[in-house]
Coordinates of C-alpha atoms in Angstrom, one line a residue:
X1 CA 86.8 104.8 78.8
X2 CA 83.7 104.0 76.6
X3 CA 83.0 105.1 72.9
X4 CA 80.2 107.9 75.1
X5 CA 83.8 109.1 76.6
X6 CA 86.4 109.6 73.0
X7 CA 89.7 110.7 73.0
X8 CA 89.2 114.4 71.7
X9 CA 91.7 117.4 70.8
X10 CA 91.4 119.9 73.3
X11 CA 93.9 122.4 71.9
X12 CA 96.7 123.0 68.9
X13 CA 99.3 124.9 67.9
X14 CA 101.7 124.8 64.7
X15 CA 104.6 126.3 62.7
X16 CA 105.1 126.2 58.4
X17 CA 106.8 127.5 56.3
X18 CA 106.5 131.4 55.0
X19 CA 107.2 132.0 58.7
X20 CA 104.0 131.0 60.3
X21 CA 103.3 130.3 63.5
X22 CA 99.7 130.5 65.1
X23 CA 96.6 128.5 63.1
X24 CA 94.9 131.5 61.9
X25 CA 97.8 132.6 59.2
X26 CA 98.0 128.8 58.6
X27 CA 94.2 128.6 58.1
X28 CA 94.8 132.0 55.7
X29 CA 97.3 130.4 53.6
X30 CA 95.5 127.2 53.5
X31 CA 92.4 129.5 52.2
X32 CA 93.9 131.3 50.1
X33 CA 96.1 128.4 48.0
X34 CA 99.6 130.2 49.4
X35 CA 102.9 128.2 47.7
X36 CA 104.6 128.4 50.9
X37 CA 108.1 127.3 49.0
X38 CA 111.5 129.4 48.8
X39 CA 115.1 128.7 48.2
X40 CA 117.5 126.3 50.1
X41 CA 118.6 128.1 53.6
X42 CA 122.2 130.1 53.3
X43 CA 123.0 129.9 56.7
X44 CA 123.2 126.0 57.4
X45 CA 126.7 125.1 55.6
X46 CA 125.2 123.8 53.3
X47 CA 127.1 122.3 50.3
X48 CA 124.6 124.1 47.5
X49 CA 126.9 124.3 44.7
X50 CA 127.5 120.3 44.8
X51 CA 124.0 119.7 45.8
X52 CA 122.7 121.6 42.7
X53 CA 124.3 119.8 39.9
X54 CA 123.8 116.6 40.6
X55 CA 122.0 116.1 37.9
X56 CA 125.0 116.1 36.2
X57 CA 126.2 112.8 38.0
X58 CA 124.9 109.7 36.0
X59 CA 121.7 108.5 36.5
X60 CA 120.7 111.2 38.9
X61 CA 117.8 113.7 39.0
X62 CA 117.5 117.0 39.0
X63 CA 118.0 119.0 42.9
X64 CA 116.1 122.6 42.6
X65 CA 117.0 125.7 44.9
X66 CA 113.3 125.2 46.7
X67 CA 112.1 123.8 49.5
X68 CA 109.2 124.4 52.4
X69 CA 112.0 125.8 54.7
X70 CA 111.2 127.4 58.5
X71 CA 112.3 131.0 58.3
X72 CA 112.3 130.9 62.1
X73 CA 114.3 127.3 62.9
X74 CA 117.3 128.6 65.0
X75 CA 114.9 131.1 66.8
X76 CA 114.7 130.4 70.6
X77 CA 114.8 131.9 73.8
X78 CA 116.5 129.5 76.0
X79 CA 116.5 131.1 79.5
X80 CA 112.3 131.0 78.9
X81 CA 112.4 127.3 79.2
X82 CA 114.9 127.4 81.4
X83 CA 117.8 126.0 79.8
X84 CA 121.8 127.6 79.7
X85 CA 122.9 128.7 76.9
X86 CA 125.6 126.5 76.4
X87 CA 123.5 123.6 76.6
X88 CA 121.1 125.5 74.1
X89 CA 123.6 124.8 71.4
X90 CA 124.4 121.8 72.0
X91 CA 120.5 120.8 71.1
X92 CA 118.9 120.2 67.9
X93 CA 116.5 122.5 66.8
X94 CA 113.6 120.2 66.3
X95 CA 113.8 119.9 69.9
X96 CA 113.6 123.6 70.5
X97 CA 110.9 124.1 68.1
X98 CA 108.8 121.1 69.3
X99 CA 109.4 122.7 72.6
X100 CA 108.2 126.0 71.5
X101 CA 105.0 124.7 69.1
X102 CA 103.8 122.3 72.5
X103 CA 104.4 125.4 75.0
X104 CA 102.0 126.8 72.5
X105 CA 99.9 124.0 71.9
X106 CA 98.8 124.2 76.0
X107 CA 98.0 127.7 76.1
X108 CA 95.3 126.8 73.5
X109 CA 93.8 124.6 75.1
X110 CA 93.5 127.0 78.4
X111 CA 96.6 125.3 80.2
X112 CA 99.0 126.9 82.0
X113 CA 102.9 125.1 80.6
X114 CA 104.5 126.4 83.8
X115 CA 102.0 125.0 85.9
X116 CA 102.3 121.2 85.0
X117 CA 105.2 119.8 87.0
X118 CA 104.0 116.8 88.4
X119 CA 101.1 115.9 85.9
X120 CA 100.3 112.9 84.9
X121 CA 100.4 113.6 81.2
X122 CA 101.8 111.9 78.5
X123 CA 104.5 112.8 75.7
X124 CA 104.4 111.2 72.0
X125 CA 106.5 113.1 69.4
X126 CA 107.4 112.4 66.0
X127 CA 110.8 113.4 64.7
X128 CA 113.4 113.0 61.9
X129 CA 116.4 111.9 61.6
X130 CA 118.4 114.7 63.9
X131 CA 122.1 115.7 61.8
X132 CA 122.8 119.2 63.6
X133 CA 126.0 120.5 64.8
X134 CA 129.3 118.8 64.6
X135 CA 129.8 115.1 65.3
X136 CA 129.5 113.6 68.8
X137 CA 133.3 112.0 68.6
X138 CA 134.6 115.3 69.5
X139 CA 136.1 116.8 72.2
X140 CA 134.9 120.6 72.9
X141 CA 132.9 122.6 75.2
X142 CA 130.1 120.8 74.1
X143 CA 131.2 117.3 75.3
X144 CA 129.0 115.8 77.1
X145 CA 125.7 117.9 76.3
X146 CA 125.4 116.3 72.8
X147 CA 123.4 112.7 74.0
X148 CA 120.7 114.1 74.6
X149 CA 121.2 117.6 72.9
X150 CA 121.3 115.3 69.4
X151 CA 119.3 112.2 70.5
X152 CA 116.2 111.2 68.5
X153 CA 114.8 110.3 72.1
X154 CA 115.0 113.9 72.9
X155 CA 112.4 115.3 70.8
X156 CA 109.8 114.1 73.6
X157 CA 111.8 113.9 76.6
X158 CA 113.1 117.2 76.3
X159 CA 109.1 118.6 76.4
X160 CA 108.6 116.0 79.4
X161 CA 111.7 117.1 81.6
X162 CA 111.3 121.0 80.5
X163 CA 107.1 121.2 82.0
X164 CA 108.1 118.3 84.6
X165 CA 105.5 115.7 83.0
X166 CA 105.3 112.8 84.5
X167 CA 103.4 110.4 82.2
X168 CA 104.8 108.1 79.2
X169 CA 107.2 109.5 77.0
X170 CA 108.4 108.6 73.3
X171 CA 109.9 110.2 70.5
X172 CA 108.3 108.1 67.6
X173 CA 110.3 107.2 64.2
X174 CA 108.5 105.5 61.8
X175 CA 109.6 107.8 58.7
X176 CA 106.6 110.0 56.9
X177 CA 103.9 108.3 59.4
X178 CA 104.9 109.3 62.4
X179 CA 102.8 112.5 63.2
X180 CA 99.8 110.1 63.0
X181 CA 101.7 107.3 64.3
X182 CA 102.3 109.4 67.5
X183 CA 98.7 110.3 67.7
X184 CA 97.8 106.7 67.7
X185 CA 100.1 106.2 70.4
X186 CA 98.6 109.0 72.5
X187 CA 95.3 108.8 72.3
X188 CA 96.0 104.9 73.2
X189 CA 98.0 106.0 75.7
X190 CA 94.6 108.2 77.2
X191 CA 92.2 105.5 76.2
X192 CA 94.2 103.2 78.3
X193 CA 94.5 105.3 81.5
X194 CA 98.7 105.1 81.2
X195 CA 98.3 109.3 81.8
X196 CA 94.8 111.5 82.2
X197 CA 95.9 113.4 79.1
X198 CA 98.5 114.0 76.3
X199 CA 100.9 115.8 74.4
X200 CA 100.7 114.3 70.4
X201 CA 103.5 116.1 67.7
X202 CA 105.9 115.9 65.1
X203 CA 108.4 118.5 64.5
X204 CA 111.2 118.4 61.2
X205 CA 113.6 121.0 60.8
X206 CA 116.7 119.3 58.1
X207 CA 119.9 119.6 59.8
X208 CA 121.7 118.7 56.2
X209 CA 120.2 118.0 52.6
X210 CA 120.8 114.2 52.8
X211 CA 117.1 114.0 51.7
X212 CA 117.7 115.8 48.9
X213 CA 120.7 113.6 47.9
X214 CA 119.1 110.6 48.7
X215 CA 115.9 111.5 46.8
X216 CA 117.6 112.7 43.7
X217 CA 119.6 109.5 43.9
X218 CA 116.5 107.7 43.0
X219 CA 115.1 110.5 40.5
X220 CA 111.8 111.1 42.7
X221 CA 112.5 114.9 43.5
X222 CA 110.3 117.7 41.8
X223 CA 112.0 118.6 38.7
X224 CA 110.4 122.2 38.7
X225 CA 110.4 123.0 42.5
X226 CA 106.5 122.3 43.2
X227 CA 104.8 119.9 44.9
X228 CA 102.2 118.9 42.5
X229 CA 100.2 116.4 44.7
X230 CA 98.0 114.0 42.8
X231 CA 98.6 116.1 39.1
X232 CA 99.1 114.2 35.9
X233 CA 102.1 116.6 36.3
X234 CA 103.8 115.5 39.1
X235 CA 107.5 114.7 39.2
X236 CA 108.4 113.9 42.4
X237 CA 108.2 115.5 45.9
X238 CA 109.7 118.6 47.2
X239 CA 111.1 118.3 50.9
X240 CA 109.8 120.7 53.3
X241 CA 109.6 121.4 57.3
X242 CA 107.3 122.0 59.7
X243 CA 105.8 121.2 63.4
X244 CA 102.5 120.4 64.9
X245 CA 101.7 119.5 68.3
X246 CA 97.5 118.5 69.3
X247 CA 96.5 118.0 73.3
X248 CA 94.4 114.6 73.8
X249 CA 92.5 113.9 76.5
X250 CA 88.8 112.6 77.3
X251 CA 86.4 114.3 76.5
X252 CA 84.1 114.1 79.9
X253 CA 87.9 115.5 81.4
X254 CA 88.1 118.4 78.6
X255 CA 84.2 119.5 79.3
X256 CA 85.2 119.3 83.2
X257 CA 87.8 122.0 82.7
X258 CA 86.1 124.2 79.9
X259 CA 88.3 123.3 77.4
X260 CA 87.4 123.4 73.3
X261 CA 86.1 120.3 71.4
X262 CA 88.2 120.6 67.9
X263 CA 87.6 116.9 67.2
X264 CA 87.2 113.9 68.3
X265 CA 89.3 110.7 67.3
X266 CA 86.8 108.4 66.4
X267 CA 89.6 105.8 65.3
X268 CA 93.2 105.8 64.5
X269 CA 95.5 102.8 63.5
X270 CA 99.0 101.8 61.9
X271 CA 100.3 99.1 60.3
X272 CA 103.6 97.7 58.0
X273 CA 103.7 96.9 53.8
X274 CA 105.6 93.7 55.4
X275 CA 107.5 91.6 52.5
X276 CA 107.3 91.3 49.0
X277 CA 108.0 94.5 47.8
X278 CA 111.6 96.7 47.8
X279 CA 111.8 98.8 51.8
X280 CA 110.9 102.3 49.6
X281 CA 108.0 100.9 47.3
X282 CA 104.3 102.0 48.9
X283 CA 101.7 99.0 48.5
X284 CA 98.2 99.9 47.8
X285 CA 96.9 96.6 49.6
X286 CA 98.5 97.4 52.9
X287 CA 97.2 100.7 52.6
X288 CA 93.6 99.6 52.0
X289 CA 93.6 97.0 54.7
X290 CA 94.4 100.0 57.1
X291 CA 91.7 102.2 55.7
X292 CA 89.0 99.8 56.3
X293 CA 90.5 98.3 60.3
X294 CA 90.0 102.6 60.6
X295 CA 87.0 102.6 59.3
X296 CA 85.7 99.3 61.3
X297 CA 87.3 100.7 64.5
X298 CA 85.3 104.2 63.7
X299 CA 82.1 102.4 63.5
X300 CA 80.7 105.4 60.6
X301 CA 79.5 105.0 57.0
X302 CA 82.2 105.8 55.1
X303 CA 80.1 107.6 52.9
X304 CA 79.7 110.4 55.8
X305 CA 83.5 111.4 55.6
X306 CA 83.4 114.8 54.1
X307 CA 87.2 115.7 53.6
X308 CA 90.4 113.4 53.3
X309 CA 93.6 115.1 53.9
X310 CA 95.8 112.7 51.8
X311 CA 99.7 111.9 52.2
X312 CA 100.2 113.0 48.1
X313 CA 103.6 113.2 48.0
X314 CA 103.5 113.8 44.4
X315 CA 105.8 111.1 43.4
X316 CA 105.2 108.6 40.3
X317 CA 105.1 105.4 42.9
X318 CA 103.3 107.2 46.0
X319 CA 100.5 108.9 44.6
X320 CA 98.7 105.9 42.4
X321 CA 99.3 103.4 45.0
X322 CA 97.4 105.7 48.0
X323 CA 94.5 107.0 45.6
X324 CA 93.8 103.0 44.5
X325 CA 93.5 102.5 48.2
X326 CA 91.4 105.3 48.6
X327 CA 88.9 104.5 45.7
X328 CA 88.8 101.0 47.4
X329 CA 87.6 102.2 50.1
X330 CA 86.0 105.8 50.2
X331 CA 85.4 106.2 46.8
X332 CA 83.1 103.1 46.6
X333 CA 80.8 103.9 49.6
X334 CA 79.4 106.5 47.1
X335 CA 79.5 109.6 48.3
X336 CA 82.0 112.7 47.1
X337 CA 84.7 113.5 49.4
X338 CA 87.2 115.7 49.0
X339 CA 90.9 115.4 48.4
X340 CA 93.6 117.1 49.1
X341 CA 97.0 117.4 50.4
X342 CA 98.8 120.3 52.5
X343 CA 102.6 119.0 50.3
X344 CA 101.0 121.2 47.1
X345 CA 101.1 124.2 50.0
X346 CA 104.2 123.5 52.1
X347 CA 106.5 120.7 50.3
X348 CA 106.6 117.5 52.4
X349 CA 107.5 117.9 55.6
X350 CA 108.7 114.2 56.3
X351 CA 108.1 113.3 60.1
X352 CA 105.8 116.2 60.9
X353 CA 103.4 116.0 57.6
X354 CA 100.7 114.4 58.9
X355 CA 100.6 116.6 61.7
X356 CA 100.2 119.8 59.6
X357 CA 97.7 117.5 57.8
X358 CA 95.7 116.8 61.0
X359 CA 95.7 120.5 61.8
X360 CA 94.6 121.4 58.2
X361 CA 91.6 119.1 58.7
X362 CA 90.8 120.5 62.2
X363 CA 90.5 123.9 61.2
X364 CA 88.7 122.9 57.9
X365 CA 86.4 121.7 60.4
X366 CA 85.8 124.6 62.8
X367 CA 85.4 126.7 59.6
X368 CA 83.2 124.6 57.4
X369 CA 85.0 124.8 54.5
X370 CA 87.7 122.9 52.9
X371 CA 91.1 124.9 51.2
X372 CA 92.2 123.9 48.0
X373 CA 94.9 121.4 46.6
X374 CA 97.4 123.6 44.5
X375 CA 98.0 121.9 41.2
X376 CA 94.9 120.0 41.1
X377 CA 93.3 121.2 37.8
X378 CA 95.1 118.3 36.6
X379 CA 94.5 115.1 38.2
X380 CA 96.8 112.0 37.7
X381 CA 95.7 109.8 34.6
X382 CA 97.3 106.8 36.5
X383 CA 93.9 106.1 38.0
X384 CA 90.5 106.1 36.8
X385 CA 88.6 108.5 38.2
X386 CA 85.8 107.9 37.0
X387 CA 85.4 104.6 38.5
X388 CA 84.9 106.5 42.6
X389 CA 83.5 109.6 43.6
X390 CA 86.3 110.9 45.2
X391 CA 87.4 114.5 43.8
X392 CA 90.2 116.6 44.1
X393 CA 89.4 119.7 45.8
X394 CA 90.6 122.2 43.2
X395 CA 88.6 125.9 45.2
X396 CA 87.4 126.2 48.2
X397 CA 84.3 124.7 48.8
X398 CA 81.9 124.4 51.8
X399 CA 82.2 121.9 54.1
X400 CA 78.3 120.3 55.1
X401 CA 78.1 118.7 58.2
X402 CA 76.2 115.2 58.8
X403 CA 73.8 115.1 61.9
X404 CA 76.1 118.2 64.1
X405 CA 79.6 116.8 62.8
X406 CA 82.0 116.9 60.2
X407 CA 83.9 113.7 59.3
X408 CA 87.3 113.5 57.9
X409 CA 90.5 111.3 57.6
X410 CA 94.0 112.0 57.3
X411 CA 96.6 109.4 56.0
X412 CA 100.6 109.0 56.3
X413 CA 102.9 106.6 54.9
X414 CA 106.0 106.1 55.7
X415 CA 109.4 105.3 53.0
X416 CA 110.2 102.0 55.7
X417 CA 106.6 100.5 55.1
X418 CA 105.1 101.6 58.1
X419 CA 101.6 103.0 57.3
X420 CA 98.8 105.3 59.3
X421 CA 95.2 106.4 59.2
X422 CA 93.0 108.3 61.7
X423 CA 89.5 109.4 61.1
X424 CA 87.9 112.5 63.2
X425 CA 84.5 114.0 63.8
X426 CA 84.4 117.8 64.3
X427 CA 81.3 119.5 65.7
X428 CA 80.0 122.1 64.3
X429 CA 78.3 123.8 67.7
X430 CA 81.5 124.7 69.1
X431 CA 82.6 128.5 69.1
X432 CA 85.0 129.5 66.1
X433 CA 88.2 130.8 67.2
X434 CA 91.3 129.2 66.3
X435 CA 93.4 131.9 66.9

């Protein structure tokens, strides 16, 4: 495949918070600067009473009853996909609701998901940490159903085995960065003729509050229950959930069957923080040195990129670090892109961020305007502003194209190190219905 044949998204589909589940009430939300946030979930066993004092513990930060929960995580039919009940149970619901939000994800792009067995179609999914149900060293009627019904591995294999895909198939870890990590992998997977197309996802649904513990632990959670991404009043981040699942294929193959441009991926690439620095602390050079092999890779101007979907995950550390690295590289090519970051909407949805990020961007794009950053009316005194031309999107603003297209980037880093960028161009000639 040449640069005249890209990798391109033929299709979508996604779930958030505030129980949505198709684009168009995401798009709405987006639009209309919704706080998707709400209390902790009463109906997981979770230890709430412990989790919300301790603050009280010594040197630990403040846990609030909020969070970007799914309203709809143990929803599932299992007979649909064809799987017993029993077995049903025994499965972690990120692997149901990646399922679900990929069956979804085909029949936007005009694809029949019971029609597929036998394709030669890749599977790259990213996934959290998986901490449902009781432990494996157990024996009950679930023994035996719980190594693949809690293994990481499942998250893609279970999408593979349940349409009878055929092609290469991964669940990818790599923390906060793998939604775009998985992307990367797909697309590569396409560009390299391993499978004619691809499924690329990430899915996170928090089978226990260990995030919350572990984040409190290190004083870096919201103390007031908002994600303030890129605000001089930012605290810390604000755990949330979420799935997002994009078909890739070529694009000469997506024009053959009638299927929908939403953008093509004119670059993507991923790479580690390496030594030097504690595991958890984000480095700005590592983070620039990705932006600019992206940008290479692309083969634009910088300057064209209209929008940036940003990782912001509102923390003290995370935010400088990523908007240095983006005023190295996009805000000195001198034009005025703008900013933002889907966390200020949703709360940080670990694994499957940069997925809802991507989609964000890609329907930003089909609508020619760009949704506001909550919380942005404030930006972060930790860098200078004044020294790039980047801006915080703070309202709604239009969204001009550059010669038929509209260029944007989304950005993920992961708490491991492991770091990821992708750049897209969406054309603006394509018909708008991302329903």
């Amino acid at each position: 495949m040449t640069a005249a044949d890209p990798v391109v998204i033929a299709g979508f589909a996604v779930e958030a918070p505030g129980g949505i589940d198709t684009p168009r009430a995401y798009w709405s939300a987006l639009e209309s600067s919704a706080e998707l946030i709400g209390a902790f979930p009463r109906d997981r066993g979770w230890p709430l009473d412990e989790l919300l004092s301790v603050s009280e513990l010594d040197g630990w930060g403040t846990v609030r009853d909020a969070g970007g929960f799914l309203t709809g995580a143990a929803d599932f039919d299992p007979a649909f996909f064809g799987i017993a009940q029993r077995e049903a149970i025994a499965t972690d619901p990120q692997q149901r609701l990646a399922l679900r939000v990929a069956w979804r994800a085909l029949e936007n792009t005009g694809l029949n998901p019971g029609a597929l067995a036998g394709a030669d179609a890749g599977c790259f999914i990213g996934c959290s940490p998986m901490e449902y149900g009781p432990p494996g060293a157990q024996v009950n009627e679930y023994s035996g159903l719980r190594i693949i019904g809690h293994g990481l591995l499942s998250a893609a294999a279970r999408i593979s085995h349940c349409l009878g895909l055929i092609g290469p198939s991964m669940t990818v870890d790599a923390a906060c960065a793998s939604s775009i990590t998985a992307l990367h992998l797909a697309a590569a997977a396409v560009r390299d003729g391993d499978c004619e197309w691809a499924l690329a996802g990430a899915v996170c649904v928090m089978g226990s509050p260990i995030a919350f513990y572990e984040f409190a632990r290190h004083n870096a959670l919201s103390a007031d229950g908002h994600c303030r991404s890129y605000s001089d009043d930012a605290t810390g981040t604000l755990w949330g959930e979420g799935a997002g699942v994009v078909v890739v294929e070529r694009e000469s193959r997506a024009r053959e069957l009638g299927h929908r441009i939403h953008g093509r991926l004119l670059a993507s690439h991923h790479n580690h923080n390496g030594a030097g620095k504690p595991i958890l602390v984000p480095r700005t050079d590592a983070q620039e040195r990705l932006i600019r092999s992206t940008i290479a890779k692309a083969g634009i101007d910088p300057a064209d990129i209209g929008m940036i979907e940003g990782h912001g995950t509102a923390t003290r550390a995370g935010d400088p670090v990523e908007l240095r690295a983006l005023q190295n590289t996009y805000g000195a090519a001198g034009s005025a892109p703008l900013l933002g970051s889907v966390k200020s909407n949703a709360g940080h949805a670990q694994a499957a961020a940069g997925m809802l990020g991507l989609v964000k961007l890609l329907l930003a794009g089909q609508h020619g305007r760009i949704p506001p950053t909550l919380f942005a009316d404030n930006p972060t005194t930790k860098v200078d502003w004044e020294r790039s031309s980047l801006r915080l999107a703070t309202k709604v603003e239009p969204w001009e194209p550059r010669g038929g297209q509209r260029y944007g980037a989304v950005s993920s880093f992961g708490a491991g190190g492991s770091n990821a960028h992708a750049i897209l161009a969406m054309p603006v000639n394509e018909e708008n219905d991302d329903a």
